[in-house]
Amino acid sequence: MDKTFSPQNIEQQCYQNWEDSGYFQASGKGEPYCILLPPPNVTGSLHMGHAFQHTIMDALIRYHRMKGDNTLWQCGTDHAGIATQMVVERQLNAEGKTRHDLGREAFIEKVWDWKAQSGGTITSQMRRMGTSPDWQREAFTMDPELSDAVKEVFVQLYDEGLIYRGQRLVNWDPVLHTAVSDLEVLNEEEAGHMWHMRYPLADGTGELVVATTRPETMLGDTAVAVHPDDERYKHLVGKQIKLPITGRLINIIADDYVDPEFGTGCVKITPAHDFNDYEIGKRHNLEMINLFTPDAKLNGNAPEQLQGLDRFDARQKIVAQLDAEGFLVKIDDHKLKVPRGDRSGAVIEPYLTDQWYVAVESLAKPAIDAVETGEIRFIPENWNKTYYQWMYNIQDWCISRQLWWGHRIPAWYDSNDNVYVGRDEAEVRAKHQLGDDVVLRQDEDVLDTWFSSALWPFATLGWPKETPELDTFVPSSVLVTGFDIIFFWVARMIMMTKKFTGKIPFKDIYITGLIRDEHGDKMSKSKGNVLDPIDLIDGIDLDGLLAKRTAGMMQPQLAEKITKRTRKQFPEGIAAYGTDALRFTFAAMASTSRDINFDMGRVEGYRNFCNKLWNASRFVLMNTEDQDTGANGGELELSLADRWIWAQFQQTLAEFETHLSEYRFDLASHAVYEFTWNQFCDWYLELSKPVLNSDASTDAQKRGTRHTLVNVLESLLRLMHPIMPFITEEIWQRVAPLCGIHVKGSSIMIQPFPQVDATKQDSDVLKDIEWLKSFIVGIRNIRGEMDISPNKPLSVLLRNVSAEDTRRLDISAAFLSKLAKLEGVSILQPGDKGPASATALVGEMEILIPMAGLIDKDAELARIGKALEKLEKDMSRTQGKLANDNFVSKAPEAVIDKEKAKLADMQMQFSKLKEQQETISNL
RNA sequence: GCGUCUAUAGCUCAGUUGGUUAGAGCGCUACCUUGACAUGGUAGAGGUCCCCUGUUCGAGUCAGGGUAGACGCACCA
């Protein structure tokens, strides 16, 4: 084995073997355990959030697979309608073409070509992360099977009246030329203006002042509204306004919606371009004047001189004209929420179009129930509040998109625009007895990508066919995802799965935190703080990193800032930490917190941890390979340390499993880390040396220790495997044969997970080793503080030695002399104070290191003084407690006893230290 | 406006139903190239648990009120 762990030498080969061996498929035996991969965009590449969530899913999957469960990780990608179409369109644009030049069919072919070429990026990156989904079942939302499911759902919902078509105001993206759902619109506060305009009464008897943030919409005003009880305007209701610029006459109406306290108490109503106005318009039967073309330029309904102008250019002209004609009262600065498309960044326009909707109310009810009854559980639980809040206020879902890439809506129209819905044209014709003479055209629109994603839990398992997988793996065990898509995806999956299978899609929903940068900022391209998980695995030099972070930057000053920041944070680029270290980092950071600040220091720390494990294994192998490890029988005599490490391992194992069952990956990985480094490496390996290296050890003793070394390590590797698959496999291949396990053609990933073995739990041994440790640490302490070289052998005296101490001395003498570097231990007779010494306590027993020639009097006095001071402080606190009648009368007895014992112990230490202090100061 | 969350060591974070002398990793200091490992070892320093008030024998933990910050939802022209 190399002296340091080099992940890049092993990972890819290892993964290839697993995948080729078919280890990722469900076994068909045991309890079903299933995780659905939230399908990443086929356009996407792996970001830190994916890497994090995939680590967690894979840890769960590997754990359950090793536990013997029938384990399926259902994976796949989604077609990401808008995103993918944008990618391919951009390529066309670069060639000076648009999708319209190609036409729909040719364009879609192009998209498929693109997918064939580049669609595998993210799945190959997942392989680098060591994930073990069943790639043979990999699904894509545009696959024929899933498309059939989409059609089936659409038709069924339509037949039940739960899908309908209607003309309504929608969120229109004027750049992408499509409707988007509420969730795809981000409302950010931006600086704008409030324009106050004078609207004269038609009869010339006065005027009203209205205010707006969008003056250009005044062209489409069809009323001015006031509150019905507003004394100022009551008498004007029913009168008419002569609209500036157009001169159109509109009514003054009364509506409760108006807040008389706000502004002038008069509101201009533009039903075709504002969601609130739209509602008012419907109530009052107002005309709806659409002013815009699909790309938000003024259309034929605007005055001729303004037609064809972009909405923002038109705004300027209109304001200028209002001003010139004396209609503009004032312009105030105003902060307002501007709706922008989450993909395009364009200002979203409320726009009157025909769209398809899902009536969600009846679907929402069972989905709410599923969480309220506890059938589905959010972890952490609080997220159910977010879920309820949205579900109780859920709006009908606009599912049509004016795109080409996606599932085309299975609806056909005849020449009179009658609509027929069916699985295909033939079915439609048959169902409605439409002869061949009737010309039908299919709806041009496609469905929202989330519509197909909502079917993921059952469509990927074969629905609408009745498959055994549907039976076995619905509901799945846990969904691991981020809070940002609870509405987009999680809620919709629950609704759809309940509706079409009658079952819930998953039992647990584990909501992970969001990975942020080391300062808690969201990782984003524009901030230039994005990390690529693959770069953490393989490493990247500074130039490469800079190039990546500044590529495609529109603003040069931004690129400069990013360069500076990156140079500062990564002067040497990023080292290659390997997949296991990265995975361990993610696991260790997966606490209940909703934000996770990614700390490079921790990756490095866990890289070191991998190296530690590697070297510990080297040590084990050096001492066991080609030697008798008892794999083929032979008497085994286990040392105190051997029995201790087995007992410790049982505890660690139990802890690990408890934490995993509670999705506390941070605690689980901490338990493993602590055991490996602080128990196995720091103590056990050291304690094995005296046995292995001593001529006094019998064959049975050496065999016993070798057996323990190799078997504890082997068990530990299996325990760690779910989190760190590669390093554990690599080491296991060499260690397992020494345990009598045949590894040829096998893998750690299909070995059973370790089981707690009650016969190996031993609290007496644990206490014995605690005693031994405190003995050794006591001596190291004195060495450390008295500047005595760790290499210098010491002779120590023991005072106040009990029978138990004697027994322990007896069984651990060899360990003591080696680990504390002692050349002699002698026990003082009762009453014999011994020479002036530095002392350490092991329980009530005192270890004396004679000062002569070794220890400076003042230094020792200082050490004692410091210890006394600390003890005094703690003692007075405890004494205070015990002197308090309230405490003694009201606290539970166990607590009081504990305090008493604590005090007694401190008093004992105190008096011994006092004694010491006196002896030494008298020297 | 409604809702959710966060505040603990220089940094990143744990801290179970209230009962420890408040922990870990990184960083820092001193010493150590000892034979698995300097990606290491040994020892050590470092905390007003954001503030106030309460409940309690006892509060980092519970309640109320602040302060600072993050997020979600709905928003007035």
Short mmCIF file of N, CA and C in Angstrom, two decimals, chain A residues 119-235:
data_model
loop_
_atom_site.label_atom_id
_atom_site.label_comp_id
_atom_site.label_asym_id
_atom_site.label_seq_id
_atom_site.Cartn_x
_atom_site.Cartn_y
_atom_site.Cartn_z
N GLY A 119 -26.76 15.16 -22.80
CA GLY A 119 -27.69 14.88 -21.71
C GLY A 119 -27.10 14.00 -20.62
N GLY A 120 -25.95 13.41 -20.91
CA GLY A 120 -25.39 12.48 -19.94
C GLY A 120 -24.44 13.10 -18.95
N THR A 121 -24.25 14.43 -19.08
CA THR A 121 -23.29 15.09 -18.19
C THR A 121 -23.55 14.78 -16.73
N ILE A 122 -24.79 15.00 -16.35
CA ILE A 122 -25.07 14.91 -14.92
C ILE A 122 -25.03 13.47 -14.42
N THR A 123 -25.41 12.53 -15.28
CA THR A 123 -25.37 11.15 -14.80
C THR A 123 -23.93 10.65 -14.70
N SER A 124 -23.06 11.15 -15.57
CA SER A 124 -21.67 10.72 -15.43
C SER A 124 -21.05 11.37 -14.19
N GLN A 125 -21.50 12.59 -13.88
CA GLN A 125 -21.02 13.22 -12.65
C GLN A 125 -21.52 12.49 -11.41
N MET A 126 -22.74 11.99 -11.50
CA MET A 126 -23.27 11.21 -10.37
C MET A 126 -22.41 9.97 -10.15
N ARG A 127 -21.95 9.41 -11.24
CA ARG A 127 -21.10 8.22 -11.10
C ARG A 127 -19.80 8.59 -10.38
N ARG A 128 -19.31 9.78 -10.67
CA ARG A 128 -18.09 10.21 -9.97
C ARG A 128 -18.32 10.34 -8.47
N MET A 129 -19.57 10.65 -8.10
CA MET A 129 -19.89 10.79 -6.68
C MET A 129 -20.05 9.42 -6.01
N GLY A 130 -19.99 8.39 -6.81
CA GLY A 130 -20.08 7.05 -6.25
C GLY A 130 -21.50 6.59 -5.99
N THR A 131 -22.47 7.28 -6.56
CA THR A 131 -23.86 6.93 -6.27
C THR A 131 -24.24 5.60 -6.91
N SER A 132 -25.19 4.93 -6.28
CA SER A 132 -25.52 3.59 -6.75
C SER A 132 -27.00 3.41 -7.08
N PRO A 133 -27.53 4.27 -7.95
CA PRO A 133 -28.91 4.05 -8.39
C PRO A 133 -28.95 2.93 -9.42
N ASP A 134 -30.13 2.44 -9.67
CA ASP A 134 -30.28 1.39 -10.68
C ASP A 134 -30.31 2.04 -12.06
N TRP A 135 -29.13 2.14 -12.65
CA TRP A 135 -29.03 2.85 -13.94
C TRP A 135 -29.85 2.17 -15.03
N GLN A 136 -30.08 0.88 -14.86
CA GLN A 136 -30.85 0.18 -15.89
C GLN A 136 -32.30 0.64 -15.91
N ARG A 137 -32.74 1.22 -14.84
CA ARG A 137 -34.11 1.72 -14.79
C ARG A 137 -34.17 3.23 -15.02
N GLU A 138 -33.03 3.79 -15.40
CA GLU A 138 -32.98 5.24 -15.58
C GLU A 138 -34.12 5.70 -16.48
N ALA A 139 -34.83 6.71 -16.01
CA ALA A 139 -35.99 7.19 -16.75
C ALA A 139 -35.77 8.61 -17.22
N PHE A 140 -36.50 8.99 -18.23
CA PHE A 140 -36.46 10.35 -18.73
C PHE A 140 -37.91 10.76 -18.96
N THR A 141 -38.26 11.94 -18.53
CA THR A 141 -39.68 12.30 -18.55
C THR A 141 -40.27 12.31 -19.95
N MET A 142 -39.42 12.39 -20.99
CA MET A 142 -39.95 12.37 -22.36
C MET A 142 -39.92 10.97 -22.97
N ASP A 143 -39.51 9.97 -22.20
CA ASP A 143 -39.56 8.60 -22.70
C ASP A 143 -40.99 8.25 -23.10
N PRO A 144 -41.13 7.33 -24.04
CA PRO A 144 -42.48 6.94 -24.47
C PRO A 144 -43.36 6.48 -23.30
N GLU A 145 -42.79 5.68 -22.41
CA GLU A 145 -43.61 5.16 -21.31
C GLU A 145 -44.13 6.30 -20.43
N LEU A 146 -43.22 7.20 -20.09
CA LEU A 146 -43.64 8.31 -19.24
C LEU A 146 -44.59 9.25 -19.97
N SER A 147 -44.38 9.38 -21.27
CA SER A 147 -45.28 10.22 -22.06
C SER A 147 -46.68 9.62 -22.09
N ASP A 148 -46.75 8.30 -22.16
CA ASP A 148 -48.04 7.64 -22.10
C ASP A 148 -48.74 7.94 -20.78
N ALA A 149 -47.96 7.90 -19.72
CA ALA A 149 -48.53 8.18 -18.40
C ALA A 149 -49.06 9.60 -18.36
N VAL A 150 -48.32 10.51 -18.94
CA VAL A 150 -48.74 11.91 -18.96
C VAL A 150 -50.07 12.04 -19.69
N LYS A 151 -50.16 11.42 -20.85
CA LYS A 151 -51.41 11.48 -21.63
C LYS A 151 -52.57 10.89 -20.83
N GLU A 152 -52.30 9.75 -20.23
CA GLU A 152 -53.34 9.05 -19.48
C GLU A 152 -53.88 9.95 -18.36
N VAL A 153 -52.97 10.56 -17.64
CA VAL A 153 -53.37 11.43 -16.54
C VAL A 153 -54.15 12.62 -17.06
N PHE A 154 -53.67 13.19 -18.14
CA PHE A 154 -54.35 14.36 -18.69
C PHE A 154 -55.78 14.01 -19.09
N VAL A 155 -55.90 12.91 -19.80
CA VAL A 155 -57.22 12.53 -20.29
C VAL A 155 -58.15 12.22 -19.13
N GLN A 156 -57.66 11.47 -18.18
CA GLN A 156 -58.51 11.12 -17.04
C GLN A 156 -58.96 12.36 -16.27
N LEU A 157 -58.02 13.25 -16.02
CA LEU A 157 -58.38 14.47 -15.28
C LEU A 157 -59.36 15.32 -16.09
N TYR A 158 -59.15 15.35 -17.40
CA TYR A 158 -60.05 16.13 -18.24
C TYR A 158 -61.45 15.53 -18.19
N ASP A 159 -61.52 14.20 -18.31
CA ASP A 159 -62.82 13.54 -18.31
C ASP A 159 -63.55 13.76 -16.99
N GLU A 160 -62.78 13.92 -15.94
CA GLU A 160 -63.42 14.18 -14.63
C GLU A 160 -63.71 15.65 -14.42
N GLY A 161 -63.35 16.45 -15.37
CA GLY A 161 -63.57 17.89 -15.23
C GLY A 161 -62.52 18.59 -14.38
N LEU A 162 -61.44 17.92 -14.12
CA LEU A 162 -60.41 18.53 -13.28
C LEU A 162 -59.34 19.25 -14.11
N ILE A 163 -59.37 19.02 -15.41
CA ILE A 163 -58.54 19.85 -16.29
C ILE A 163 -59.49 20.61 -17.19
N TYR A 164 -59.27 21.89 -17.30
CA TYR A 164 -60.14 22.71 -18.14
C TYR A 164 -59.32 23.73 -18.89
N ARG A 165 -59.94 24.26 -19.93
CA ARG A 165 -59.28 25.27 -20.72
C ARG A 165 -60.02 26.57 -20.50
N GLY A 166 -59.29 27.65 -20.39
CA GLY A 166 -59.99 28.90 -20.18
C GLY A 166 -59.14 30.10 -20.54
N GLN A 167 -59.86 31.18 -20.88
CA GLN A 167 -59.12 32.41 -21.12
C GLN A 167 -59.04 33.16 -19.82
N ARG A 168 -57.85 33.44 -19.43
CA ARG A 168 -57.61 34.11 -18.16
C ARG A 168 -56.35 34.92 -18.27
N LEU A 169 -56.16 35.70 -17.26
CA LEU A 169 -54.92 36.43 -17.16
C LEU A 169 -53.85 35.47 -16.63
N VAL A 170 -52.73 35.39 -17.31
CA VAL A 170 -51.65 34.51 -16.83
C VAL A 170 -50.36 35.31 -16.71
N ASN A 171 -49.40 34.68 -16.09
CA ASN A 171 -48.06 35.27 -16.06
C ASN A 171 -47.40 34.98 -17.40
N TRP A 172 -47.14 36.02 -18.13
CA TRP A 172 -46.61 35.84 -19.48
C TRP A 172 -45.16 36.30 -19.52
N ASP A 173 -44.32 35.42 -20.02
CA ASP A 173 -42.92 35.80 -20.19
C ASP A 173 -42.73 36.30 -21.62
N PRO A 174 -42.54 37.60 -21.78
CA PRO A 174 -42.50 38.15 -23.13
C PRO A 174 -41.20 37.81 -23.87
N VAL A 175 -40.22 37.31 -23.19
CA VAL A 175 -39.00 36.88 -23.87
C VAL A 175 -39.15 35.43 -24.34
N LEU A 176 -39.65 34.60 -23.45
CA LEU A 176 -39.80 33.18 -23.80
C LEU A 176 -41.10 32.91 -24.55
N HIS A 177 -41.98 33.90 -24.55
CA HIS A 177 -43.26 33.76 -25.24
C HIS A 177 -44.07 32.58 -24.72
N THR A 178 -44.11 32.48 -23.43
CA THR A 178 -44.93 31.41 -22.87
C THR A 178 -45.52 31.87 -21.55
N ALA A 179 -46.62 31.20 -21.19
CA ALA A 179 -47.16 31.38 -19.86
C ALA A 179 -46.25 30.64 -18.88
N VAL A 180 -46.17 31.14 -17.66
CA VAL A 180 -45.46 30.41 -16.61
C VAL A 180 -46.35 30.40 -15.37
N SER A 181 -46.10 29.47 -14.48
CA SER A 181 -46.96 29.38 -13.29
C SER A 181 -46.51 30.39 -12.24
N ASP A 182 -47.35 30.61 -11.26
CA ASP A 182 -47.03 31.56 -10.17
C ASP A 182 -45.67 31.28 -9.57
N LEU A 183 -45.39 29.99 -9.46
CA LEU A 183 -44.16 29.61 -8.77
C LEU A 183 -42.92 29.96 -9.56
N GLU A 184 -43.10 30.15 -10.87
CA GLU A 184 -41.95 30.45 -11.70
C GLU A 184 -41.71 31.95 -11.84
N VAL A 185 -42.46 32.71 -11.05
CA VAL A 185 -42.30 34.16 -11.07
C VAL A 185 -41.69 34.58 -9.74
N LEU A 186 -40.62 35.36 -9.80
CA LEU A 186 -39.98 35.85 -8.58
C LEU A 186 -40.30 37.32 -8.43
N ASN A 187 -40.82 37.67 -7.26
CA ASN A 187 -41.13 39.08 -7.02
C ASN A 187 -40.02 39.70 -6.20
N GLU A 188 -39.22 40.53 -6.82
CA GLU A 188 -38.14 41.19 -6.09
C GLU A 188 -38.44 42.68 -6.02
N GLU A 189 -38.07 43.25 -4.89
CA GLU A 189 -38.29 44.68 -4.74
C GLU A 189 -37.29 45.45 -5.60
N GLU A 190 -37.79 46.40 -6.35
CA GLU A 190 -36.91 47.21 -7.19
C GLU A 190 -37.33 48.67 -7.06
N ALA A 191 -36.40 49.55 -7.37
CA ALA A 191 -36.72 50.98 -7.32
C ALA A 191 -37.50 51.34 -8.58
N GLY A 192 -38.59 52.06 -8.38
CA GLY A 192 -39.40 52.49 -9.53
C GLY A 192 -40.03 53.83 -9.20
N HIS A 193 -41.09 54.12 -9.90
CA HIS A 193 -41.76 55.40 -9.68
C HIS A 193 -43.25 55.19 -9.57
N MET A 194 -43.86 56.18 -8.97
CA MET A 194 -45.32 56.21 -8.92
C MET A 194 -45.74 57.48 -9.66
N TRP A 195 -46.50 57.26 -10.71
CA TRP A 195 -46.96 58.41 -11.50
C TRP A 195 -48.38 58.78 -11.07
N HIS A 196 -48.59 60.05 -10.78
CA HIS A 196 -49.94 60.50 -10.43
C HIS A 196 -50.52 61.26 -11.62
N MET A 197 -51.72 60.83 -12.02
CA MET A 197 -52.30 61.39 -13.23
C MET A 197 -53.67 61.97 -12.96
N ARG A 198 -53.97 62.98 -13.70
CA ARG A 198 -55.25 63.66 -13.60
C ARG A 198 -56.20 63.03 -14.61
N TYR A 199 -57.36 62.55 -14.14
CA TYR A 199 -58.36 62.00 -15.05
C TYR A 199 -59.58 62.91 -15.00
N PRO A 200 -59.84 63.68 -16.07
CA PRO A 200 -60.96 64.63 -16.04
C PRO A 200 -62.32 63.93 -16.19
N LEU A 201 -63.30 64.49 -15.51
CA LEU A 201 -64.67 63.99 -15.70
C LEU A 201 -65.14 64.38 -17.10
N ALA A 202 -65.94 63.51 -17.66
CA ALA A 202 -66.38 63.73 -19.05
C ALA A 202 -67.23 64.98 -19.18
N ASP A 203 -67.98 65.27 -18.08
CA ASP A 203 -68.87 66.42 -18.18
C ASP A 203 -68.16 67.73 -17.81
N GLY A 204 -66.86 67.63 -17.59
CA GLY A 204 -66.07 68.82 -17.36
C GLY A 204 -66.25 69.43 -15.98
N THR A 205 -66.92 68.70 -15.07
CA THR A 205 -67.18 69.29 -13.75
C THR A 205 -66.09 69.02 -12.74
N GLY A 206 -65.06 68.37 -13.16
CA GLY A 206 -64.00 68.11 -12.17
C GLY A 206 -63.04 67.05 -12.67
N GLU A 207 -62.31 66.52 -11.73
CA GLU A 207 -61.31 65.52 -12.13
C GLU A 207 -61.01 64.60 -10.94
N LEU A 208 -60.43 63.47 -11.25
CA LEU A 208 -59.93 62.57 -10.21
C LEU A 208 -58.44 62.41 -10.44
N VAL A 209 -57.71 62.11 -9.36
CA VAL A 209 -56.29 61.83 -9.53
C VAL A 209 -56.05 60.37 -9.21
N VAL A 210 -55.46 59.67 -10.14
CA VAL A 210 -55.13 58.26 -9.91
C VAL A 210 -53.62 58.11 -9.96
N ALA A 211 -53.14 57.07 -9.31
CA ALA A 211 -51.69 56.83 -9.31
C ALA A 211 -51.42 55.45 -9.89
N THR A 212 -50.27 55.29 -10.48
CA THR A 212 -49.92 53.99 -11.05
C THR A 212 -48.41 53.83 -11.11
N THR A 213 -47.97 52.58 -11.06
CA THR A 213 -46.55 52.29 -11.26
C THR A 213 -46.30 51.94 -12.72
N ARG A 214 -47.39 51.79 -13.47
CA ARG A 214 -47.23 51.40 -14.86
C ARG A 214 -48.10 52.30 -15.74
N PRO A 215 -47.67 53.51 -15.96
CA PRO A 215 -48.52 54.48 -16.67
C PRO A 215 -48.95 54.01 -18.06
N GLU A 216 -48.16 53.19 -18.71
CA GLU A 216 -48.52 52.78 -20.07
C GLU A 216 -49.84 51.99 -20.11
N THR A 217 -50.20 51.40 -18.96
CA THR A 217 -51.43 50.60 -18.97
C THR A 217 -52.67 51.49 -19.01
N MET A 218 -52.50 52.78 -18.84
CA MET A 218 -53.67 53.66 -18.85
C MET A 218 -54.43 53.58 -20.19
N LEU A 219 -53.72 53.15 -21.19
CA LEU A 219 -54.38 53.00 -22.48
C LEU A 219 -55.45 51.92 -22.44
N GLY A 220 -55.28 51.02 -21.49
CA GLY A 220 -56.22 49.91 -21.40
C GLY A 220 -57.21 50.06 -20.26
N ASP A 221 -57.22 51.21 -19.61
CA ASP A 221 -58.15 51.41 -18.51
C ASP A 221 -59.59 51.33 -19.01
N THR A 222 -60.42 50.64 -18.22
CA THR A 222 -61.83 50.62 -18.61
C THR A 222 -62.73 51.07 -17.46
N ALA A 223 -62.12 51.56 -16.40
CA ALA A 223 -62.91 52.14 -15.31
C ALA A 223 -61.97 52.84 -14.35
N VAL A 224 -62.57 53.68 -13.49
CA VAL A 224 -61.87 54.15 -12.31
C VAL A 224 -62.73 53.73 -11.14
N ALA A 225 -62.09 53.12 -10.13
CA ALA A 225 -62.88 52.60 -9.02
C ALA A 225 -62.65 53.43 -7.76
N VAL A 226 -63.69 53.58 -6.98
CA VAL A 226 -63.59 54.21 -5.66
C VAL A 226 -64.31 53.30 -4.67
N HIS A 227 -64.07 53.55 -3.39
CA HIS A 227 -64.77 52.74 -2.39
C HIS A 227 -66.22 53.20 -2.31
N PRO A 228 -67.17 52.27 -2.21
CA PRO A 228 -68.59 52.65 -2.21
C PRO A 228 -68.96 53.59 -1.06
N ASP A 229 -68.23 53.54 0.05
CA ASP A 229 -68.60 54.39 1.19
C ASP A 229 -67.77 55.65 1.26
N ASP A 230 -66.97 55.89 0.26
CA ASP A 230 -66.08 57.05 0.32
C ASP A 230 -66.86 58.33 0.01
N GLU A 231 -67.08 59.14 1.06
CA GLU A 231 -67.91 60.34 0.94
C GLU A 231 -67.38 61.30 -0.13
N ARG A 232 -66.06 61.28 -0.32
CA ARG A 232 -65.47 62.22 -1.28
C ARG A 232 -65.96 61.94 -2.70
N TYR A 233 -66.18 60.65 -2.97
CA TYR A 233 -66.42 60.29 -4.37
C TYR A 233 -67.78 59.66 -4.62
N LYS A 234 -68.51 59.42 -3.53
CA LYS A 234 -69.78 58.71 -3.65
C LYS A 234 -70.66 59.28 -4.77
N HIS A 235 -70.70 60.58 -4.81
CA HIS A 235 -71.61 61.22 -5.77
C HIS A 235 -71.13 61.08 -7.22
#
